[in-house]
Short mmCIF file of C-alpha atoms in Angstrom, two decimals:
data_model
loop_
_atom_site.label_atom_id
_atom_site.label_comp_id
_atom_site.label_asym_id
_atom_site.label_seq_id
_atom_site.Cartn_x
_atom_site.Cartn_y
_atom_site.Cartn_z
CA GLN A 1 0.00 0.00 0.00
CA LYS A 2 1.58 3.23 -1.18
CA GLU A 3 1.27 5.94 1.47
CA VAL A 4 1.90 9.63 1.92
CA GLU A 5 2.05 10.79 5.53
CA GLN A 6 1.63 14.30 6.88
CA ASN A 7 1.21 15.71 10.36
CA SER A 8 -2.43 16.83 10.48
CA GLY A 9 -1.60 19.83 12.67
CA PRO A 10 -2.80 22.41 13.20
CA LEU A 11 0.50 24.18 12.80
CA SER A 12 0.34 27.70 14.18
CA VAL A 13 2.96 30.32 13.36
CA PRO A 14 3.06 34.10 13.90
CA GLU A 15 2.88 36.47 10.97
CA GLY A 16 6.29 36.96 9.38
CA ALA A 17 7.70 33.64 10.60
CA ILE A 18 8.77 30.64 8.53
CA ALA A 19 6.23 27.82 8.33
CA SER A 20 7.70 24.35 7.77
CA LEU A 21 5.46 21.57 6.47
CA ASN A 22 6.70 18.01 6.20
CA CYS A 23 5.73 14.88 4.31
CA THR A 24 7.06 11.32 4.03
CA TYR A 25 6.23 8.75 1.38
CA SER A 26 6.55 5.00 1.17
CA ASP A 27 7.30 4.29 -2.52
CA ARG A 28 11.08 4.59 -2.88
CA GLY A 29 10.83 4.77 -6.69
CA SER A 30 8.62 7.89 -6.75
CA GLN A 31 9.81 10.60 -9.12
CA SER A 32 7.31 13.45 -8.86
CA PHE A 33 6.20 15.42 -5.83
CA PHE A 34 3.65 18.17 -5.40
CA TRP A 35 2.34 20.61 -2.83
CA TYR A 36 -1.23 21.87 -3.01
CA ARG A 37 -2.90 24.59 -0.97
CA GLN A 38 -6.59 24.17 -0.12
CA TYR A 39 -8.62 26.92 1.47
CA SER A 40 -11.66 25.89 3.49
CA GLY A 41 -14.52 24.93 1.19
CA LYS A 42 -12.41 25.33 -1.97
CA SER A 43 -10.58 22.97 -4.30
CA PRO A 44 -6.82 22.27 -4.09
CA GLU A 45 -4.47 24.63 -5.93
CA LEU A 46 -1.06 23.44 -7.13
CA ILE A 47 1.66 25.66 -5.65
CA MET A 48 4.88 23.66 -6.12
CA SER A 49 6.18 20.71 -8.11
CA ILE A 50 9.58 19.13 -7.52
CA TYR A 51 11.26 16.25 -9.35
CA SER A 52 14.92 16.16 -8.24
CA ASN A 53 16.78 16.19 -4.95
CA GLY A 54 17.46 19.56 -3.38
CA ASP A 55 15.60 22.82 -3.09
CA LYS A 56 13.25 24.58 -5.49
CA GLU A 57 12.25 28.16 -4.75
CA ASP A 58 9.26 30.10 -6.05
CA GLY A 59 8.65 33.43 -4.36
CA ARG A 60 8.05 32.85 -0.65
CA PHE A 61 7.76 29.08 -1.15
CA THR A 62 10.62 26.58 -1.11
CA ALA A 63 10.12 22.87 -1.71
CA GLN A 64 12.81 20.50 -0.48
CA LEU A 65 13.22 16.90 -1.62
CA ASN A 66 15.38 14.15 -0.15
CA LYS A 67 14.73 10.90 -2.01
CA ALA A 68 17.17 8.90 0.12
CA SER A 69 15.13 9.74 3.21
CA GLN A 70 11.82 9.66 1.29
CA TYR A 71 11.03 13.09 2.62
CA VAL A 72 9.64 16.24 1.05
CA SER A 73 8.98 19.55 2.76
CA LEU A 74 7.52 22.97 2.04
CA LEU A 75 8.85 26.15 3.62
CA ILE A 76 6.79 29.33 3.57
CA ARG A 77 8.83 32.43 4.36
CA ASP A 78 7.33 35.64 5.75
CA SER A 79 4.07 33.82 6.49
CA GLN A 80 0.91 35.87 6.04
CA PRO A 81 -2.60 35.33 7.47
CA SER A 82 -3.68 34.64 3.88
CA ASP A 83 -1.43 31.55 3.94
CA SER A 84 -3.79 29.96 6.49
CA ALA A 85 -5.06 26.85 4.71
CA THR A 86 -4.62 23.10 4.50
CA TYR A 87 -1.51 22.02 2.59
CA LEU A 88 -1.66 18.70 0.77
CA CYS A 89 1.45 16.74 -0.13
CA ALA A 90 1.08 14.53 -3.22
CA VAL A 91 3.36 11.92 -4.78
CA GLY A 92 3.14 10.55 -8.32
CA VAL A 93 2.79 6.77 -8.63
CA VAL A 94 5.70 5.22 -10.49
CA GLY A 95 4.89 4.29 -14.07
CA GLY A 96 1.40 5.72 -14.16
CA PHE A 97 -0.87 8.71 -14.06
CA LYS A 98 -2.08 8.25 -10.51
CA THR A 99 -1.10 10.49 -7.63
CA ILE A 100 -1.36 9.66 -3.92
CA PHE A 101 -2.41 12.52 -1.67
CA GLY A 102 -1.65 12.97 1.99
CA ALA A 103 -4.44 13.97 4.35
CA GLY A 104 -3.01 17.47 4.67
CA THR A 105 -1.58 19.77 7.33
CA ARG A 106 -3.67 22.67 8.58
CA LEU A 107 -1.68 25.89 8.90
CA PHE A 108 -2.77 28.92 10.91
CA VAL A 109 -0.84 32.17 10.59
CA LYS A 110 -1.60 34.51 13.48
CA ALA A 111 -1.67 38.26 12.79
CA ASP B 1 -9.28 31.45 -20.02
CA GLY B 2 -8.08 27.84 -19.85
CA GLY B 3 -9.39 25.80 -16.98
CA ILE B 4 -11.63 23.13 -15.56
CA THR B 5 -15.29 23.68 -14.86
CA GLN B 6 -17.58 21.56 -12.73
CA SER B 7 -21.32 21.79 -12.40
CA PRO B 8 -23.41 22.11 -10.44
CA LYS B 9 -21.65 23.69 -7.47
CA TYR B 10 -24.17 22.21 -5.04
CA LEU B 11 -26.32 19.14 -5.64
CA PHE B 12 -28.97 17.51 -3.49
CA ARG B 13 -29.98 13.92 -4.06
CA LYS B 14 -32.82 11.90 -2.69
CA GLU B 15 -32.34 8.33 -1.60
CA GLY B 16 -32.42 5.94 -4.57
CA GLN B 17 -31.64 8.56 -7.22
CA ASN B 18 -28.79 8.55 -9.68
CA VAL B 19 -27.13 11.92 -10.26
CA THR B 20 -24.51 13.03 -12.78
CA LEU B 21 -21.73 15.52 -12.05
CA SER B 22 -20.27 17.42 -14.98
CA CYS B 23 -16.56 18.08 -15.58
CA GLU B 24 -15.21 19.94 -18.62
CA GLN B 25 -11.66 21.10 -19.38
CA ASN B 26 -10.22 23.26 -22.17
CA LEU B 27 -6.56 22.71 -21.25
CA ASN B 28 -6.09 20.08 -23.97
CA HIS B 29 -5.11 17.61 -21.25
CA ASP B 30 -5.22 13.90 -22.01
CA ALA B 31 -5.82 12.59 -18.48
CA MET B 32 -8.78 13.31 -16.22
CA TYR B 33 -9.62 12.21 -12.68
CA TRP B 34 -12.43 12.12 -10.15
CA TYR B 35 -11.76 12.35 -6.42
CA ARG B 36 -13.93 12.33 -3.37
CA GLN B 37 -13.07 14.33 -0.26
CA ASP B 38 -14.78 13.82 3.09
CA PRO B 39 -14.50 16.37 5.91
CA GLY B 40 -11.03 16.44 7.43
CA GLN B 41 -9.76 13.77 5.09
CA GLY B 42 -7.53 13.57 2.04
CA LEU B 43 -8.51 12.90 -1.55
CA ARG B 44 -9.59 9.42 -2.60
CA LEU B 45 -9.47 8.45 -6.26
CA ILE B 46 -12.74 7.23 -7.77
CA TYR B 47 -11.95 6.86 -11.49
CA TYR B 48 -9.37 8.14 -13.92
CA SER B 49 -8.99 8.25 -17.67
CA GLN B 50 -5.76 8.54 -19.65
CA ILE B 51 -7.33 8.85 -23.11
CA VAL B 52 -10.71 9.11 -24.79
CA ASN B 53 -12.87 5.98 -24.59
CA ASP B 54 -10.72 4.47 -21.83
CA PHE B 55 -10.93 4.71 -18.05
CA GLN B 56 -9.81 2.79 -14.98
CA LYS B 57 -11.21 2.26 -11.50
CA GLY B 58 -9.53 4.03 -8.65
CA ASP B 59 -9.55 3.07 -5.00
CA ILE B 60 -13.27 3.63 -4.30
CA ALA B 61 -15.11 3.02 -7.61
CA GLU B 62 -18.04 1.02 -6.20
CA GLY B 63 -21.33 2.85 -6.70
CA TYR B 64 -19.90 5.24 -9.31
CA SER B 65 -19.68 5.20 -13.10
CA VAL B 66 -17.96 7.40 -15.70
CA SER B 67 -17.66 7.90 -19.44
CA ARG B 68 -15.01 9.56 -21.61
CA GLU B 69 -16.52 10.11 -25.04
CA LYS B 70 -14.73 13.42 -25.61
CA LYS B 71 -11.29 14.62 -24.58
CA GLU B 72 -12.80 17.66 -22.88
CA SER B 73 -15.46 15.91 -20.83
CA PHE B 74 -15.44 13.31 -18.02
CA PRO B 75 -18.85 13.10 -16.30
CA LEU B 76 -19.32 11.13 -13.08
CA THR B 77 -22.57 9.37 -12.18
CA VAL B 78 -23.25 8.66 -8.54
CA THR B 79 -25.62 5.71 -8.52
CA SER B 80 -28.08 4.59 -5.88
CA ALA B 81 -25.63 1.78 -5.09
CA GLN B 82 -23.29 4.29 -3.45
CA LYS B 83 -24.36 4.03 0.17
CA ASN B 84 -22.76 7.16 1.56
CA PRO B 85 -22.43 9.67 -1.30
CA THR B 86 -22.48 12.91 0.70
CA ALA B 87 -19.05 14.45 0.01
CA PHE B 88 -17.10 17.06 -1.93
CA TYR B 89 -16.36 15.78 -5.45
CA LEU B 90 -13.32 17.09 -7.30
CA CYS B 91 -12.42 16.69 -10.94
CA ALA B 92 -8.84 17.15 -12.10
CA SER B 93 -6.84 16.91 -15.31
CA SER B 94 -3.20 16.52 -16.29
CA LYS B 95 -1.10 16.54 -19.45
CA GLY B 96 -0.44 13.34 -21.34
CA THR B 97 2.76 11.37 -21.51
CA GLY B 98 5.85 12.79 -23.15
CA THR B 99 6.28 15.72 -20.77
CA VAL B 100 8.26 15.71 -17.53
CA ASN B 101 5.36 17.20 -15.64
CA TYR B 102 2.76 14.92 -17.16
CA ASN B 103 1.02 14.12 -13.88
CA GLU B 104 0.76 17.63 -12.45
CA GLN B 105 -2.94 17.71 -11.71
CA PHE B 106 -5.12 20.80 -11.84
CA PHE B 107 -8.48 20.84 -10.11
CA GLY B 108 -11.90 22.18 -10.89
CA PRO B 109 -13.90 24.10 -8.26
CA GLY B 110 -15.73 20.99 -7.05
CA THR B 111 -19.31 19.84 -6.54
CA ARG B 112 -20.73 19.43 -3.06
CA LEU B 113 -23.24 16.57 -3.04
CA THR B 114 -25.69 16.11 -0.19
CA VAL B 115 -28.09 13.22 0.20
CA LEU B 116 -31.42 14.21 1.70
#
């Protein structure tokens, strides 16, 4: 059973701080990794994709991938109250079109 | 604007009724997906389709049916056999093979189904 695990939270950080969201996955052969943001009552929005080991930065977001440890993380710098949402980690299934989603981490950014 | 549309936004079903949820995309994506999300839980795959006239069952296909007669459209029918259909239903699409980011999935706004 392929799995993607996330701490459900809630994770609470003050405005301006760095929020760190973590995810582990079970399929060692996985090649594609995604972070989605989902506001309450809305659909998920893709915010980061990462395919190789290391860091990938996009604005205030940095995705980090360590395939040896089967670990992927998302850092949000200068967190804003508008970043308060559930963040879903997703991992592409090897050799196919399917993607396994974690249950998500709820983030609260306090003004 | 390119994107994915789902309709209706809210749907109410009586016991024993079949209902069909619409999903349309104009992104020229080959693959399309249906997920179900229950409160406080992650996404569970119902059905997916890689090309027109072909689709595969996901993890929770029982009580659901789909068709893929056009590249742009992937409707989902929730049948009376689905015992607990109240949930948030999400349609997604992704590019076909041949691109490195072929399984980046983009979601529609969702349909919230309630059984009365």
